[in-house]
Coordinates of C-alpha atoms (C1' of nucleotides) in Angstrom, one line a residue:
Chain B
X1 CA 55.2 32.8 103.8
X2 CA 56.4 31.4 106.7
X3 CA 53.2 30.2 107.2
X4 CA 51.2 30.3 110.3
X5 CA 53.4 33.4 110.8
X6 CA 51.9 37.0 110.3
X7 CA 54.7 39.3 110.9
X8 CA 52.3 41.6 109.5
X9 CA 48.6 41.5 111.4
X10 CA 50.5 40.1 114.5
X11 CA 49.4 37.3 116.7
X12 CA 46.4 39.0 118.1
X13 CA 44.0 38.8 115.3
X14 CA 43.0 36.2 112.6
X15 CA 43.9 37.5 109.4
X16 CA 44.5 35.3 105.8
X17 CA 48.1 36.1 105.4
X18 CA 49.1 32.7 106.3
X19 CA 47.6 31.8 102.8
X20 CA 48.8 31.0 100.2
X21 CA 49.3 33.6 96.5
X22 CA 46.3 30.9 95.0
X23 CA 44.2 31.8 98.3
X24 CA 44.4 35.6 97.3
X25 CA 42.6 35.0 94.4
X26 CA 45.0 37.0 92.1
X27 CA 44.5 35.4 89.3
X28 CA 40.6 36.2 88.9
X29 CA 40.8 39.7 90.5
X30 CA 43.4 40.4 87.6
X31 CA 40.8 39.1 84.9
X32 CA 37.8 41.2 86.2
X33 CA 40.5 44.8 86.8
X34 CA 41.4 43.7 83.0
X35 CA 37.4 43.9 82.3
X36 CA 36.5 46.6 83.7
X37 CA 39.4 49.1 83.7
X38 CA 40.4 47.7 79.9
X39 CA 44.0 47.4 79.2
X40 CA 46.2 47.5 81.9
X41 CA 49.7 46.7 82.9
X42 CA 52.2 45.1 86.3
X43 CA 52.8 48.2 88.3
X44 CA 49.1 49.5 87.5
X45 CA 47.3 46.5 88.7
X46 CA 49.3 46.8 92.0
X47 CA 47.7 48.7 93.9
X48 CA 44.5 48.6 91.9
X49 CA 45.0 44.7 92.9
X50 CA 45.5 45.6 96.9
X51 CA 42.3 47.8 97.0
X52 CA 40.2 45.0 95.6
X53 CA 41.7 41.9 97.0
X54 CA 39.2 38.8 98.1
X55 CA 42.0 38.7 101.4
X56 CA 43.6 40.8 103.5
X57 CA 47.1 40.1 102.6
X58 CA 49.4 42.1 100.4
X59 CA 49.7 40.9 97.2
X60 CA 53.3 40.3 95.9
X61 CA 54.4 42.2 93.0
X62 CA 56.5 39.0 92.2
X63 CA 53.3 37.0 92.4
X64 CA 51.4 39.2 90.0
X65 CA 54.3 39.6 87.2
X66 CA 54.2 35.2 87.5
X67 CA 50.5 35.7 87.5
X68 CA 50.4 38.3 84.1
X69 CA 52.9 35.5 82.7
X70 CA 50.9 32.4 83.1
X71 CA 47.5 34.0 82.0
X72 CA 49.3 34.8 78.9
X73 CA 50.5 31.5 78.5
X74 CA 47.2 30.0 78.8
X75 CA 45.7 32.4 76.3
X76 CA 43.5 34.6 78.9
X77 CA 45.3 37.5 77.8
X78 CA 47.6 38.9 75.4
X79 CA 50.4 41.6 75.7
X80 CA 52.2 44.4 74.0
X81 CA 54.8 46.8 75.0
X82 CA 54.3 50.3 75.1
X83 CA 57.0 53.0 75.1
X84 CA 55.0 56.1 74.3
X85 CA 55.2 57.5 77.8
X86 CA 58.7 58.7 79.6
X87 CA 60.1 56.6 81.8
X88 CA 60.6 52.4 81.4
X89 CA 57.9 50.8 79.1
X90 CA 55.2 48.8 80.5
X91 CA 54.2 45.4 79.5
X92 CA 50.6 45.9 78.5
X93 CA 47.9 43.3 78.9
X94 CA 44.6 42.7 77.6
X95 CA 41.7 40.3 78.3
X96 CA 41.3 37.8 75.3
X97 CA 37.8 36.2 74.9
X98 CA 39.3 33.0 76.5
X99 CA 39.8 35.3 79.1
X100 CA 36.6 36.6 80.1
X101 CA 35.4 33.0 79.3
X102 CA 37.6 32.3 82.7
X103 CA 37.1 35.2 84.7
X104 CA 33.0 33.8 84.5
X105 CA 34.7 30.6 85.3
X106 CA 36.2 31.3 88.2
X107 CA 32.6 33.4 89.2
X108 CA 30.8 30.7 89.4
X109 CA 33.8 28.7 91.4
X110 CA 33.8 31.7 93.9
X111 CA 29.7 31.6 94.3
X112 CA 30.0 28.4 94.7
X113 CA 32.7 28.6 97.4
X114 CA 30.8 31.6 98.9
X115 CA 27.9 29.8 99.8
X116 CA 29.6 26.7 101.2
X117 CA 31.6 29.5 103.6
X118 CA 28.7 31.0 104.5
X119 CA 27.1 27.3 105.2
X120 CA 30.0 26.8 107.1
X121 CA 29.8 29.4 109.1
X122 CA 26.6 29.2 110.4
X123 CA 27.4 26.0 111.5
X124 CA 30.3 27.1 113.4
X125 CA 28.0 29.6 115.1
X126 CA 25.2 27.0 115.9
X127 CA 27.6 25.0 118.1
Chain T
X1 CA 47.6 18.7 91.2
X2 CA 49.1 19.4 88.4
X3 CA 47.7 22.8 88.0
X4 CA 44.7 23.7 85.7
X5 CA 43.8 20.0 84.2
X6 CA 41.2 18.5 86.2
X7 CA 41.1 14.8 85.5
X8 CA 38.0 14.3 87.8
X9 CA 35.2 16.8 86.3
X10 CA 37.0 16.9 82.9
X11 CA 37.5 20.1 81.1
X12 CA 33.7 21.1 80.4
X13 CA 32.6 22.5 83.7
X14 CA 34.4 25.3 86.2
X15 CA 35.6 22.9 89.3
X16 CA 37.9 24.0 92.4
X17 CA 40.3 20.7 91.6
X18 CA 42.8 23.4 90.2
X19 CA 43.5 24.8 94.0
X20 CA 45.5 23.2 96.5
X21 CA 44.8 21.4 99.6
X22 CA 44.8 24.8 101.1
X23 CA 42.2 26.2 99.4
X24 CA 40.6 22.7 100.6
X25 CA 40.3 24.3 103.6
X26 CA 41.0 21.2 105.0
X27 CA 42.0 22.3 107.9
X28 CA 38.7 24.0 109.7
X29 CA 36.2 21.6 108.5
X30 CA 38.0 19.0 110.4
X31 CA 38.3 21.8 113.4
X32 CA 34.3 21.5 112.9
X33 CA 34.2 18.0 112.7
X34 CA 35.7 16.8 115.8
X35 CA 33.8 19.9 118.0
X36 CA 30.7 18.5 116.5
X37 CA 31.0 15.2 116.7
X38 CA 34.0 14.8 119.1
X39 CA 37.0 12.8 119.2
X40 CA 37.5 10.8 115.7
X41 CA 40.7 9.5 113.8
X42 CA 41.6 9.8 109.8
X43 CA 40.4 6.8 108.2
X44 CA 36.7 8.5 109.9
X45 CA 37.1 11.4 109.4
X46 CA 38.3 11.3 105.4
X47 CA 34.4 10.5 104.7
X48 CA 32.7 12.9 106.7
X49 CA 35.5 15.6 105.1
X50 CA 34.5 14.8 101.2
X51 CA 31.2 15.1 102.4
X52 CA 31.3 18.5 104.6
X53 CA 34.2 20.0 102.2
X54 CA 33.7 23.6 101.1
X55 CA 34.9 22.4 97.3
X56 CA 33.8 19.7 95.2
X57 CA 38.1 18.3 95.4
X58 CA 38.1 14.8 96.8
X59 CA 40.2 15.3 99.8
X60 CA 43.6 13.2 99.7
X61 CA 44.5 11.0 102.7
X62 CA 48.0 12.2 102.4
X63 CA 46.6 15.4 103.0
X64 CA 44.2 14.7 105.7
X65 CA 47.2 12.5 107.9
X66 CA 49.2 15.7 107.3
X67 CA 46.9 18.6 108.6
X68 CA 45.9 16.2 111.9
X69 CA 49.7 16.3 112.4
X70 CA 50.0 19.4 111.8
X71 CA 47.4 20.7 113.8
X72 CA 48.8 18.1 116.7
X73 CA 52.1 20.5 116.8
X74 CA 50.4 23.4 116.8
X75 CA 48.1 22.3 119.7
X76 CA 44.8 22.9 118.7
X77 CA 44.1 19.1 118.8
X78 CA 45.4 15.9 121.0
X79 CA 45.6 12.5 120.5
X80 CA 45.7 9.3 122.0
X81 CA 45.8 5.7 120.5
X82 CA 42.6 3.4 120.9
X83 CA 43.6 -0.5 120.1
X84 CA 40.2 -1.4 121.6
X85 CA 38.8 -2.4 118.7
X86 CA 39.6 -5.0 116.3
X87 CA 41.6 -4.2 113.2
X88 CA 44.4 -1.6 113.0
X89 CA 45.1 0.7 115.9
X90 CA 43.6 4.1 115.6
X91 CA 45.2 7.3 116.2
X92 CA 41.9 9.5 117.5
X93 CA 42.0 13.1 117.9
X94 CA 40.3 15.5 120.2
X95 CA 40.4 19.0 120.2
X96 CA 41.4 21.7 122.4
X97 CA 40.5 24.8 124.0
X98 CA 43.0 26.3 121.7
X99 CA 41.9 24.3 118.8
X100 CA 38.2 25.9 119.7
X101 CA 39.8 29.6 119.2
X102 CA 41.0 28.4 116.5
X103 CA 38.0 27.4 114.6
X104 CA 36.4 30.6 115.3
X105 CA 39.3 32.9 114.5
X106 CA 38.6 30.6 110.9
X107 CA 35.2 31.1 111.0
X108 CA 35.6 35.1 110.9
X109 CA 38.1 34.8 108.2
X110 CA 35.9 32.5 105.8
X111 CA 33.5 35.1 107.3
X112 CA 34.6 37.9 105.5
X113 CA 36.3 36.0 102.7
X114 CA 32.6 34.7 101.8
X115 CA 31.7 38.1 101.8
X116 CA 34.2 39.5 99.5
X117 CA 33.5 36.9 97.2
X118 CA 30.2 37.6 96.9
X119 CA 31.0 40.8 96.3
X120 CA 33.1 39.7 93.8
X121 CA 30.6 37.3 91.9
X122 CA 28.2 40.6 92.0
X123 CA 31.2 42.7 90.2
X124 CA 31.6 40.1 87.3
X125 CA 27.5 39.9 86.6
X126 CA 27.6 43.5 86.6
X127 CA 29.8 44.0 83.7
Chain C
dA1 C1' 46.8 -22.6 104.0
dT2 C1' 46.4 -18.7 101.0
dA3 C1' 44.3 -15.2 98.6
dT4 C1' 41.9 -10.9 98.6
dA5 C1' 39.3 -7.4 100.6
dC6 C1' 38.7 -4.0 104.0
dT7 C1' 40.4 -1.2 107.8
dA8 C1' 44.0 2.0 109.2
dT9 C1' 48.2 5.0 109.4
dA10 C1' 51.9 6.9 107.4
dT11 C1' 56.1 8.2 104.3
dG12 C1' 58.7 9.2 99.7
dC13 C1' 59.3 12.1 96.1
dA14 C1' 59.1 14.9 91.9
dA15 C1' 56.8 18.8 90.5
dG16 C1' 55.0 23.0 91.6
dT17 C1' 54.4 27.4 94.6
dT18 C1' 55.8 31.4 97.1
dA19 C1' 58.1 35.1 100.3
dC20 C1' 61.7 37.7 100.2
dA21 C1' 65.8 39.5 98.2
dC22 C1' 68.1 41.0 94.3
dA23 C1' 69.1 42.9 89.5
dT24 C1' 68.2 46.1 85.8
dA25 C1' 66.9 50.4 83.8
dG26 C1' 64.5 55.0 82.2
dA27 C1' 63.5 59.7 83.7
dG28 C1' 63.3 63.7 86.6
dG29 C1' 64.7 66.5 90.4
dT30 C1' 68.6 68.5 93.8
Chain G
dA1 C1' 76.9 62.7 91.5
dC2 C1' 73.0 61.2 94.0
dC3 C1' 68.3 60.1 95.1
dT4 C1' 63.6 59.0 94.1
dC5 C1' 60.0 57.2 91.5
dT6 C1' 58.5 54.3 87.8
dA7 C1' 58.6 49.7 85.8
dT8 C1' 59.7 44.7 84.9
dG9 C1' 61.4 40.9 86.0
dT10 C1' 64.6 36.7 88.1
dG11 C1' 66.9 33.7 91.9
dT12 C1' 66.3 30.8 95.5
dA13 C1' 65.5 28.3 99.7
dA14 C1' 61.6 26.7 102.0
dC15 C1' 57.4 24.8 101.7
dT16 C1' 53.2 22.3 99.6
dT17 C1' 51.0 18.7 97.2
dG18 C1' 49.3 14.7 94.1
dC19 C1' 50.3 10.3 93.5
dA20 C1' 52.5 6.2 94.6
dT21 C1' 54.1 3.2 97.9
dA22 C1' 54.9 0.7 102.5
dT23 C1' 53.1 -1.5 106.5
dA24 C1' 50.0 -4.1 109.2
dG25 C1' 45.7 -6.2 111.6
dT26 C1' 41.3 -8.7 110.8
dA27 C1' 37.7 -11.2 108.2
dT28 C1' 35.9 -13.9 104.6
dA29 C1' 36.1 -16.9 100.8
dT30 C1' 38.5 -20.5 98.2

DNA sequence: ATATACTATATGCAAGTTACACATAGAGGT
DNA sequence: ACCTCTATGTGTAACTTGCATATAGTATAT
């Protein structure tokens, strides 16, 4: 990161950016862009990735190509090449039904997590 | 971990065991801990932790030892030695003023990352 | 006496993760 | 020739972590 430093945010507000790439949540924001928006590919997902992000941190695009790499190598998604537009070709990935199997996975993970958040911040606030 | 093999809840049910110790959020439940029930040491504090966690991931001492350090050199906690008792010394904490920010300024980013998530969980039942 | 169980703190290390920098390359405009 | 945008990746030092190990005080049973 460094961590615990957000050159970013600054020092005057909390923010998430002292996170970690696994706090971001890339992984199951990719499955569910991959589900909705079908087919997609690295520099794509991007942005796509930054508008619906769980945190407030940038996503890395180096994080995301590692990310695309290791759902593939765990069968969540599959890839082609395609070099019918102009200009470099784009690595192409698609949700598998392993895939989607995870992305519901990782929902009820999240609602789970959700709730024990919320939990813990009412308890914060009742102090 | 390692990664993505969960030896705990075994490979037929979704479990958080695949994220680290910072997705543990280790860190401001034990913020939460010692503000409500004061000063307290590890060997404590490692039961009320697995028990007030926002994940069903046992929480490693290692871990624990290592965020009360941690959280030592960043000042948000203090600590003191009580050899009172019998058995071992114990190395009791007690947070700060600064420690007290801290656990809010956490509290508004679990906050809005419960949101989000929620948000999220809504996304995936959508499709 | 000695074994073992419980309390208590902490470090060692291999394996894994990540923030940032860097490398590569196609196509279009000036 | 040079720059900009699109597009995909790798290299690496610093950091994190799961598991094992080390240390040591006290109590209870054999």
């Amino acid at each position: 990161m460094p961590r615990g430093l957000c050159h970013r945010h600054g020092a005057d507000r909390p923010c998430t950016c002292a996170m970690g790439n696994l706090y971001r949540f890339v992984e199951p924001v990719v499955l569910l862009l991959l589900k909705k928006h079908g087919p997609s590919y690295g520099y794509e997902l991007i942005s796509a990735l930054n508008d619906h992000a769980l945190t407030d941190a940038r996503i890395e695009r180096a994080a995301l190509y590692r990310t695309l790499k290791q759902l593939e190598d765990n069968g969540y998604v599959v890839s082609e090449w395609d070099v019918s537009g102009s200009g470099p070709a784009r690595h192409v990935y698609r949700l598998t039904d392993s895939g989607e199997k995870h992305l519901l996975e990782w929902s009820i993970v999240l609602e789970k997590l959700s709730q024990a958040m919320s939990n813990f911040v009412s308890d914060v606030k009742a102090q």
